[in-house]
mmCIF file of the C-alpha atoms, coordinates in Angstrom:
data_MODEL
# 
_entry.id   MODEL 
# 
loop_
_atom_site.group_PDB 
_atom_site.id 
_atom_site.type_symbol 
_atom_site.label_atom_id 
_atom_site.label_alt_id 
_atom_site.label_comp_id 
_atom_site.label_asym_id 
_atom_site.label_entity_id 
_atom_site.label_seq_id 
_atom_site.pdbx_PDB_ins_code 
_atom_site.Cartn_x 
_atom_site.Cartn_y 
_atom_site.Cartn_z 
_atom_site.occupancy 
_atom_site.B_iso_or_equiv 
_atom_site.pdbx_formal_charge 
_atom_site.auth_seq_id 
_atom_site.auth_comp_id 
_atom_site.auth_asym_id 
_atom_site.auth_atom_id 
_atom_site.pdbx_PDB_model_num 
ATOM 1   C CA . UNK A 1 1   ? 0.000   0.000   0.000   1.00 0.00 ? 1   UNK A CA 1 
ATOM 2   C CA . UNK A 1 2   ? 1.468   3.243   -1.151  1.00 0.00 ? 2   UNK A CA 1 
ATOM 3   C CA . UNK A 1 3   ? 0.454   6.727   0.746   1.00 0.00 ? 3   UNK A CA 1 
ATOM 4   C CA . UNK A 1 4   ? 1.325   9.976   -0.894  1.00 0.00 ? 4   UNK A CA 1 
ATOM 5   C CA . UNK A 1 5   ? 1.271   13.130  1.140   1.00 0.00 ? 5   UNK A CA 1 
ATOM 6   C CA . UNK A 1 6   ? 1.047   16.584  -0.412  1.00 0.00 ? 6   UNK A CA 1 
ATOM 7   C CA . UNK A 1 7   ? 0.472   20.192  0.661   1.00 0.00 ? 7   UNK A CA 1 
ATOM 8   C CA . UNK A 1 8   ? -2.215  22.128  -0.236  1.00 0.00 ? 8   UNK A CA 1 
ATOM 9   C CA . UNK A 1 9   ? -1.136  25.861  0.075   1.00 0.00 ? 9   UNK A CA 1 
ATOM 10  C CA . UNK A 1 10  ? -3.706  27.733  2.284   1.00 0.00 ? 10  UNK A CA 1 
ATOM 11  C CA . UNK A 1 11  ? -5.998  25.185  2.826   1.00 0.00 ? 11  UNK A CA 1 
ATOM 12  C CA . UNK A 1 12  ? -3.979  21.674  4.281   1.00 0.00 ? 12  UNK A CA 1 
ATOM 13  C CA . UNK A 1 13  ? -2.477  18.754  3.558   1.00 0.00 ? 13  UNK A CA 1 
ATOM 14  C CA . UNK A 1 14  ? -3.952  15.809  0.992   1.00 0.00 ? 14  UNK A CA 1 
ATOM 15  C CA . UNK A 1 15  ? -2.864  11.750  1.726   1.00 0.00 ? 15  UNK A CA 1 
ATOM 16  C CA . UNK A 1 16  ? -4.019  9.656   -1.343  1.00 0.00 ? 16  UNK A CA 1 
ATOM 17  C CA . UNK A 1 17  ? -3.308  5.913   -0.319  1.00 0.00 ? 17  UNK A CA 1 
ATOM 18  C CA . UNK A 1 18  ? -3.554  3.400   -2.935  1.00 0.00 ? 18  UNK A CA 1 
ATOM 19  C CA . UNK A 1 19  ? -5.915  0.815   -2.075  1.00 0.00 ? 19  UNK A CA 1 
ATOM 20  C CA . UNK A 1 20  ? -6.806  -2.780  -3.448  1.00 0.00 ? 20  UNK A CA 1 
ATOM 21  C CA . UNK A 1 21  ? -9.949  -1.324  -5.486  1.00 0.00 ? 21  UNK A CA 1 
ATOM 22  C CA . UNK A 1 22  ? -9.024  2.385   -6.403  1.00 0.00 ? 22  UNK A CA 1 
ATOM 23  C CA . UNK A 1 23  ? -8.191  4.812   -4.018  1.00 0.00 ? 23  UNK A CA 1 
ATOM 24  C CA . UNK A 1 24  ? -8.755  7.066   -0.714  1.00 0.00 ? 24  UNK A CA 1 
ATOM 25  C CA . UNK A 1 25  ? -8.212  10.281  -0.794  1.00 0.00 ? 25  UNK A CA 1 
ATOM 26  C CA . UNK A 1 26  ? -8.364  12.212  2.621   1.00 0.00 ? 26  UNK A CA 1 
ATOM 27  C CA . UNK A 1 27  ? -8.252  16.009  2.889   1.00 0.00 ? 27  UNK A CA 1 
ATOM 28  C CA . UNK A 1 28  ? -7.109  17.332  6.277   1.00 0.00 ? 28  UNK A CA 1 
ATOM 29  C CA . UNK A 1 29  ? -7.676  20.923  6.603   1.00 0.00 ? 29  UNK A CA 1 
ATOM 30  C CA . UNK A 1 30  ? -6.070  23.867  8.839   1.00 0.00 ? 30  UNK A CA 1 
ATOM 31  C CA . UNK A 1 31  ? -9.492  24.056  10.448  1.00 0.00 ? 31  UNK A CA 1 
ATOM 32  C CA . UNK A 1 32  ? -9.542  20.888  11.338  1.00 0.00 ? 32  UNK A CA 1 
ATOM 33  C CA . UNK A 1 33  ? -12.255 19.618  8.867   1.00 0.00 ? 33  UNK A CA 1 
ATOM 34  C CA . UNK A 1 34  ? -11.509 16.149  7.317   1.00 0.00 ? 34  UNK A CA 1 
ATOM 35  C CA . UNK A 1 35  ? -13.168 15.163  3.856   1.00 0.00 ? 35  UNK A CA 1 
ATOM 36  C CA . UNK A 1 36  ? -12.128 11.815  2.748   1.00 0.00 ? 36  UNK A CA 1 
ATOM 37  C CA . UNK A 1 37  ? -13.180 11.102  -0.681  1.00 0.00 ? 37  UNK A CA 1 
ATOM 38  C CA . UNK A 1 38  ? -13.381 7.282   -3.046  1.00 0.00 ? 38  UNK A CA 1 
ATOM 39  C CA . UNK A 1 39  ? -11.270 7.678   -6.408  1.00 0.00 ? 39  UNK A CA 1 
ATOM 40  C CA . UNK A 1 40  ? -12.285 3.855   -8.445  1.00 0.00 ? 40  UNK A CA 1 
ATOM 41  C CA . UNK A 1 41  ? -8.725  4.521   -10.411 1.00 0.00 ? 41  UNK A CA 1 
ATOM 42  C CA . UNK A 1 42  ? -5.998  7.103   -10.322 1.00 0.00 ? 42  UNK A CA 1 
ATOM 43  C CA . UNK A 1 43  ? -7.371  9.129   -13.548 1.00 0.00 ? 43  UNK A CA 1 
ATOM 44  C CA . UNK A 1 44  ? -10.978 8.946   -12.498 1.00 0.00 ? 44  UNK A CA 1 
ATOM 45  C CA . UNK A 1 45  ? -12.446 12.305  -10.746 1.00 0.00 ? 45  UNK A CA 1 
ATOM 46  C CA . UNK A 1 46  ? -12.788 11.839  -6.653  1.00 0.00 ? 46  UNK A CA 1 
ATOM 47  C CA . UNK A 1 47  ? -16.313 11.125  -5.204  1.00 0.00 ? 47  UNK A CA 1 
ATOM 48  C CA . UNK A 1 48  ? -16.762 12.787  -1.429  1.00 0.00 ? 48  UNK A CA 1 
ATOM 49  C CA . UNK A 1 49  ? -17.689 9.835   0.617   1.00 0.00 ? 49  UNK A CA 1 
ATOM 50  C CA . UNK A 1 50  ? -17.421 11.622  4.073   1.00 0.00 ? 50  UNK A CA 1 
ATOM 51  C CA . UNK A 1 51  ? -16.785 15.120  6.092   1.00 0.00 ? 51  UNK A CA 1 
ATOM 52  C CA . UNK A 1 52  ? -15.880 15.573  9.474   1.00 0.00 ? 52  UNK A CA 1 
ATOM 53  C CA . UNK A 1 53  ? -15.410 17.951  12.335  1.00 0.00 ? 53  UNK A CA 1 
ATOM 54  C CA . UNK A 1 54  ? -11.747 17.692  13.870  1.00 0.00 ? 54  UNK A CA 1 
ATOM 55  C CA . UNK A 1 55  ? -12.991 16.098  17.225  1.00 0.00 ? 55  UNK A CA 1 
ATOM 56  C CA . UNK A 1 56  ? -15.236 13.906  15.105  1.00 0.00 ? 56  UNK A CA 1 
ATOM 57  C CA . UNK A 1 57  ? -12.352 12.706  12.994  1.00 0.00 ? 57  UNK A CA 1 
ATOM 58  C CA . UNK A 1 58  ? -10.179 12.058  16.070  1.00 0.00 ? 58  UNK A CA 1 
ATOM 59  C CA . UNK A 1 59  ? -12.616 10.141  18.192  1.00 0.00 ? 59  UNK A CA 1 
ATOM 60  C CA . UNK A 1 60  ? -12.942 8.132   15.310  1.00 0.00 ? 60  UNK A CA 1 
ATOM 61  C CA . UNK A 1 61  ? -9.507  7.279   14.300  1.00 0.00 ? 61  UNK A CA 1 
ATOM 62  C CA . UNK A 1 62  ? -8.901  6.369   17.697  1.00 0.00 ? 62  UNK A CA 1 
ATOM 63  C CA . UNK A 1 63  ? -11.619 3.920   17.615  1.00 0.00 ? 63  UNK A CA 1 
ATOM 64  C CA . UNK A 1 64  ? -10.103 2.718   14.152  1.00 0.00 ? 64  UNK A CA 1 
ATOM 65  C CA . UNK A 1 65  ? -6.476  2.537   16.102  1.00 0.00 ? 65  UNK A CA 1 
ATOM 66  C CA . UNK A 1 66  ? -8.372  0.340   18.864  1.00 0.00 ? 66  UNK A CA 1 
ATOM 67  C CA . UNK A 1 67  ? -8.184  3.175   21.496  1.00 0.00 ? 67  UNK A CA 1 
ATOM 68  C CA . UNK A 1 68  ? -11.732 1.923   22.235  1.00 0.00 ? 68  UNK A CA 1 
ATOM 69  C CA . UNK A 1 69  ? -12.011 -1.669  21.688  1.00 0.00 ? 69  UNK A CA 1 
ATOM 70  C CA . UNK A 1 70  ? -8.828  -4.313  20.763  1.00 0.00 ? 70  UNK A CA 1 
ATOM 71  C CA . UNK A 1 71  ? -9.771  -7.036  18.818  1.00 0.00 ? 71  UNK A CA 1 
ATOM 72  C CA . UNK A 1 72  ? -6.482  -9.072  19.512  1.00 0.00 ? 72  UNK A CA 1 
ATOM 73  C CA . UNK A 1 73  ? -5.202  -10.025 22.807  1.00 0.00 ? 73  UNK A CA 1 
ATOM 74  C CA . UNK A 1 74  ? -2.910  -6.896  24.038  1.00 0.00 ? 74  UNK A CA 1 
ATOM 75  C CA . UNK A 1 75  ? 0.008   -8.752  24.285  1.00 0.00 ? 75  UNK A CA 1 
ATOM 76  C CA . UNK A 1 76  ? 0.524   -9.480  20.459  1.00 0.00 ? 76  UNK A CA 1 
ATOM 77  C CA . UNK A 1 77  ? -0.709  -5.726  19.408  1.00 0.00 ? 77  UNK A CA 1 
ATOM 78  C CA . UNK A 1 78  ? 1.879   -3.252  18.906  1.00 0.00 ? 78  UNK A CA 1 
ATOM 79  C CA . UNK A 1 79  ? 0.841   0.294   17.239  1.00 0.00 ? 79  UNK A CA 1 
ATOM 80  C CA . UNK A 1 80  ? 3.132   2.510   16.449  1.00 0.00 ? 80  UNK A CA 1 
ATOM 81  C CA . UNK A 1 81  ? 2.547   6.039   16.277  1.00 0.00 ? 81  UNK A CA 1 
ATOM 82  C CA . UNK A 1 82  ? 4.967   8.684   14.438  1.00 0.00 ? 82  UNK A CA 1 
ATOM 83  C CA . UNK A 1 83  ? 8.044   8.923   15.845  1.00 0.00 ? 83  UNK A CA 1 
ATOM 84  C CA . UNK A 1 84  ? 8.619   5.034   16.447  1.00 0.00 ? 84  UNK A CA 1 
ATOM 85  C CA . UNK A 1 85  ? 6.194   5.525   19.889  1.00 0.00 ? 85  UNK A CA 1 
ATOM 86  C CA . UNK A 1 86  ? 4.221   2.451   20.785  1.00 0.00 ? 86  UNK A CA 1 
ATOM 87  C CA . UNK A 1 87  ? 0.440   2.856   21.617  1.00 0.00 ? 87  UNK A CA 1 
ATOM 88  C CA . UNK A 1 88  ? 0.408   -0.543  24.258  1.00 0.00 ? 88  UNK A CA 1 
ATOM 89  C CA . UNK A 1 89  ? -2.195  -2.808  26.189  1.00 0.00 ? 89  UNK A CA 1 
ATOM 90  C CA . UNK A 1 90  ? -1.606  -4.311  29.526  1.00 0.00 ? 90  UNK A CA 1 
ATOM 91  C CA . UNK A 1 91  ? -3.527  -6.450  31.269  1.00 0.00 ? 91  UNK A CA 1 
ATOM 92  C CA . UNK A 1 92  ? -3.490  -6.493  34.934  1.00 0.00 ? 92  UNK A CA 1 
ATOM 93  C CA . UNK A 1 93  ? -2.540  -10.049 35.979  1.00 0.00 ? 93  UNK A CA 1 
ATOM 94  C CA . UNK A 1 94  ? -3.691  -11.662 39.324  1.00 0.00 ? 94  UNK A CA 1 
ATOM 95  C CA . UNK A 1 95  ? -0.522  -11.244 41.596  1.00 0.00 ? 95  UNK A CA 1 
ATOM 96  C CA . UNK A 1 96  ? 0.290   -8.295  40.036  1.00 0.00 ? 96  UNK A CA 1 
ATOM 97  C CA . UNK A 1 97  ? 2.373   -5.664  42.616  1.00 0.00 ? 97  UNK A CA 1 
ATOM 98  C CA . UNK A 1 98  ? 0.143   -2.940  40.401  1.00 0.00 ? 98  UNK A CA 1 
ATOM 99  C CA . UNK A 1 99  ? -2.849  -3.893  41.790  1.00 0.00 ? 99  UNK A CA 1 
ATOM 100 C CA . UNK A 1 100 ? -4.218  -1.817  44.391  1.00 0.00 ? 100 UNK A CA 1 
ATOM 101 C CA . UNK A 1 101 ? -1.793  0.819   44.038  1.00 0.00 ? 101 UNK A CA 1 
ATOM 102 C CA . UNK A 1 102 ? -2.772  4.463   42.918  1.00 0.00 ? 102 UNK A CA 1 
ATOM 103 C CA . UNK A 1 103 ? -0.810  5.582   39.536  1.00 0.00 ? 103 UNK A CA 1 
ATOM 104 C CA . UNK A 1 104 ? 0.861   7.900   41.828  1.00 0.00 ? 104 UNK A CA 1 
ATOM 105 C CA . UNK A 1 105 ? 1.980   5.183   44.553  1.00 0.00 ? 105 UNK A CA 1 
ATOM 106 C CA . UNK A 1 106 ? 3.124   3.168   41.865  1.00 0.00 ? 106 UNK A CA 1 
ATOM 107 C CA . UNK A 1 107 ? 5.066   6.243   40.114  1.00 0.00 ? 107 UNK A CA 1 
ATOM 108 C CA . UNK A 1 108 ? 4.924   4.676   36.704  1.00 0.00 ? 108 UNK A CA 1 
ATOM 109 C CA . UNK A 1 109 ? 5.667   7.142   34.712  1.00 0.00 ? 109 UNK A CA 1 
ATOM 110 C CA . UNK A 1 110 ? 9.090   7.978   36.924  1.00 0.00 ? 110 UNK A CA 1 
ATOM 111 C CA . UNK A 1 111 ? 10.085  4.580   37.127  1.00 0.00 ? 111 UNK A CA 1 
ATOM 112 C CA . UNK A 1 112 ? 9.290   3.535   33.612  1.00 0.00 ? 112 UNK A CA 1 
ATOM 113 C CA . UNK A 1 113 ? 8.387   6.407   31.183  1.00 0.00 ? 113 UNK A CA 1 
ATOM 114 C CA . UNK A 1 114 ? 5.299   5.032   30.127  1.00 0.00 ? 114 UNK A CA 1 
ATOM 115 C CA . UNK A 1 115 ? 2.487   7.475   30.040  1.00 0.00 ? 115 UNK A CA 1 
ATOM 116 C CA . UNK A 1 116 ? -0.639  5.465   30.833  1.00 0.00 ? 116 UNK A CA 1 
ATOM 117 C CA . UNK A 1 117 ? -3.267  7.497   28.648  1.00 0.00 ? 117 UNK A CA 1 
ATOM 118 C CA . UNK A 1 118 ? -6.426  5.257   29.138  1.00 0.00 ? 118 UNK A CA 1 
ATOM 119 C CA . UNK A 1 119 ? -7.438  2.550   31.751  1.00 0.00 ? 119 UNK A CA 1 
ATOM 120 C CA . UNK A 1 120 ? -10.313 -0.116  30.289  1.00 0.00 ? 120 UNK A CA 1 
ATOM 121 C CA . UNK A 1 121 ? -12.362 -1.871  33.561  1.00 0.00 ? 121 UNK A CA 1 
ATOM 122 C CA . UNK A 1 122 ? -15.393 -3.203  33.025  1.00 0.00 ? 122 UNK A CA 1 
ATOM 123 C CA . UNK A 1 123 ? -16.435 -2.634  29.845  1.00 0.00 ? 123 UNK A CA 1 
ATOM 124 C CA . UNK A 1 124 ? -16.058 1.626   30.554  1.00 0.00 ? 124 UNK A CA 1 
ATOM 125 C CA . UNK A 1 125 ? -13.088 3.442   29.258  1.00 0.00 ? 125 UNK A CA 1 
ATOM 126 C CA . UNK A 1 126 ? -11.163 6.222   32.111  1.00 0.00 ? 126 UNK A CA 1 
ATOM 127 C CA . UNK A 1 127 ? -9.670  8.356   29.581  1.00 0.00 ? 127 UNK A CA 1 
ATOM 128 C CA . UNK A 1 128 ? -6.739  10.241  31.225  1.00 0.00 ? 128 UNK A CA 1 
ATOM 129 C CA . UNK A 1 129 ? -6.780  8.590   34.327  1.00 0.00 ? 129 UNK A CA 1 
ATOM 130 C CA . UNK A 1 130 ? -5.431  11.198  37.267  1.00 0.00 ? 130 UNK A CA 1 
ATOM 131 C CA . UNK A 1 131 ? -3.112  10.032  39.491  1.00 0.00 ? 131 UNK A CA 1 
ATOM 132 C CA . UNK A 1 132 ? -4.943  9.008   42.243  1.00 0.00 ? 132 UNK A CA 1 
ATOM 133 C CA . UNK A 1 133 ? -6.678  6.306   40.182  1.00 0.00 ? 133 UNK A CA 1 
ATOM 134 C CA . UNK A 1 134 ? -6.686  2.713   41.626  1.00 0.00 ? 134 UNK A CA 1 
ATOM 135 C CA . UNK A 1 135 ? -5.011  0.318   39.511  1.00 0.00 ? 135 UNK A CA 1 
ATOM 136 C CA . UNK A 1 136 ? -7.227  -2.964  39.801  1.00 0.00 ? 136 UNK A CA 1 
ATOM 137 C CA . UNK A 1 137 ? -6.807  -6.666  38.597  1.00 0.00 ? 137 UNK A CA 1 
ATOM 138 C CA . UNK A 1 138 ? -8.314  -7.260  35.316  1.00 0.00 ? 138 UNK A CA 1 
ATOM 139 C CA . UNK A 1 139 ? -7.619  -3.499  34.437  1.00 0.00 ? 139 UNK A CA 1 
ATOM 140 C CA . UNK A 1 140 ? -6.136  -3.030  30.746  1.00 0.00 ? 140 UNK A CA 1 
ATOM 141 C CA . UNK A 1 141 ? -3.663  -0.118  31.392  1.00 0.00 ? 141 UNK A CA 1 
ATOM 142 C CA . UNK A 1 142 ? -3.193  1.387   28.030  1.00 0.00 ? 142 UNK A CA 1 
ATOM 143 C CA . UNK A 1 143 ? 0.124   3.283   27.833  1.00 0.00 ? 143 UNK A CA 1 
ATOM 144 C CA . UNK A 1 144 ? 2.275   5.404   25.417  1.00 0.00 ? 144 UNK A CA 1 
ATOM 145 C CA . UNK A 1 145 ? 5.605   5.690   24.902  1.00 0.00 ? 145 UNK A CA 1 
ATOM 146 C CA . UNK A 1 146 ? 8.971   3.889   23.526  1.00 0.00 ? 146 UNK A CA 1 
ATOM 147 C CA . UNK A 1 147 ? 9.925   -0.025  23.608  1.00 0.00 ? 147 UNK A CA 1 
ATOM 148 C CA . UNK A 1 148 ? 12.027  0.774   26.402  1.00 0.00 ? 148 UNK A CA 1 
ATOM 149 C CA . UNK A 1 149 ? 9.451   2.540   28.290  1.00 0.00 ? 149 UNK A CA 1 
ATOM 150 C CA . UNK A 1 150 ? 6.953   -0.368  27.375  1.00 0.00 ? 150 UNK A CA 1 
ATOM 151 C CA . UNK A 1 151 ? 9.869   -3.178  28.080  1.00 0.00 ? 151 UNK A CA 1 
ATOM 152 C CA . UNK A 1 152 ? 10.458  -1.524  32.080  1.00 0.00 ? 152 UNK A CA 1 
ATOM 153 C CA . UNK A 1 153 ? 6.530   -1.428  32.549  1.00 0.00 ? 153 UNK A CA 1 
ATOM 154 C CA . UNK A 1 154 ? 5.993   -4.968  31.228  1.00 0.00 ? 154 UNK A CA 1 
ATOM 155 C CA . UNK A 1 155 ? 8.786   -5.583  33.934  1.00 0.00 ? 155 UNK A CA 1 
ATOM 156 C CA . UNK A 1 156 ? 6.860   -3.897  36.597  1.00 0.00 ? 156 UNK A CA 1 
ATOM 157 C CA . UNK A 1 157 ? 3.743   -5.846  35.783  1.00 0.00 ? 157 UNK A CA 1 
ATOM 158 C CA . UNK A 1 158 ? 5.307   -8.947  37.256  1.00 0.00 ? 158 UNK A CA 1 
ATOM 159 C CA . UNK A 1 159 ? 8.370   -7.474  39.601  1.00 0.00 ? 159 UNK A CA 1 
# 
């Protein structure tokens, strides 16, 4: 799969990505607006299949990144985000030495890196968990940051 990425003086940037049956164009705008339009074939004229707001567009890219829901087990998912950053899942083993500590008590971020962005329990989401949150068994931390940061948290999962 090819993506090409141009600017578009004044008004964004366009990504055309080649896909098995034509292709995608999507139009990212300096408001914020995203079109994305269907192209059958590289000479034929674009067709606008969708618009959306900016916090639209993010909200669902993150549920198309698996922010929301992760259709593999976390352990054999690795997204990388620009900049060779890792987007990880963690599930909170029984035994763990997480469990029952606060974010804060367990000083993750000092003692790893890892920025935990997201916590799934329960079938709910806690989107930027503060640092008083309880970490509980059966919790899916979701974290960001680099294999080493990710490496020294898996090692704190089971210390």
């Amino acid at each position: 799969m090819t993506i090409r990425e141009s600017d578009l003086p004044g008004v964004g940037k366009k990504f055309e990505i080649e896909l098995d049956d034509g292709e995608m164009v999507v139009v990212i705008h300096n408001t914020g607006k995203r079109e994305v339009f269907r192209r059958p074939d590289p000479d034929a004229d674009s067709e606008k299949a969708f618009e959306f707001s900016d916090d639209l567009a993010r909200k669902i890219g993150s549920i198309i990144e698996g922010a929301y829901f992760q259709p593999v087990e976390p352990d054999t998912q690795e997204t990388t985000l620009p900049g060779g950053i890792l987007l990880e899942w963690y599930e909170l083993q029984p035994g763990s030495p997480l469990i029952g500590e606060t974010l804060a008590s367990a000083d993750v971020g000092n003692r790893t890196g890892l920025a935990v962005v997201a916590i799934q329990r329960d079938g709910e989401v806690i989107d930027s968990p503060t640092a008083d949150t309880a970490l509980r068994e059966g919790d899916t931390v979701i974290g960001v940051g680099t294999p080493e940061n990710c490496a020294a948290f898996e090692a704190l999962l089971t210390e």
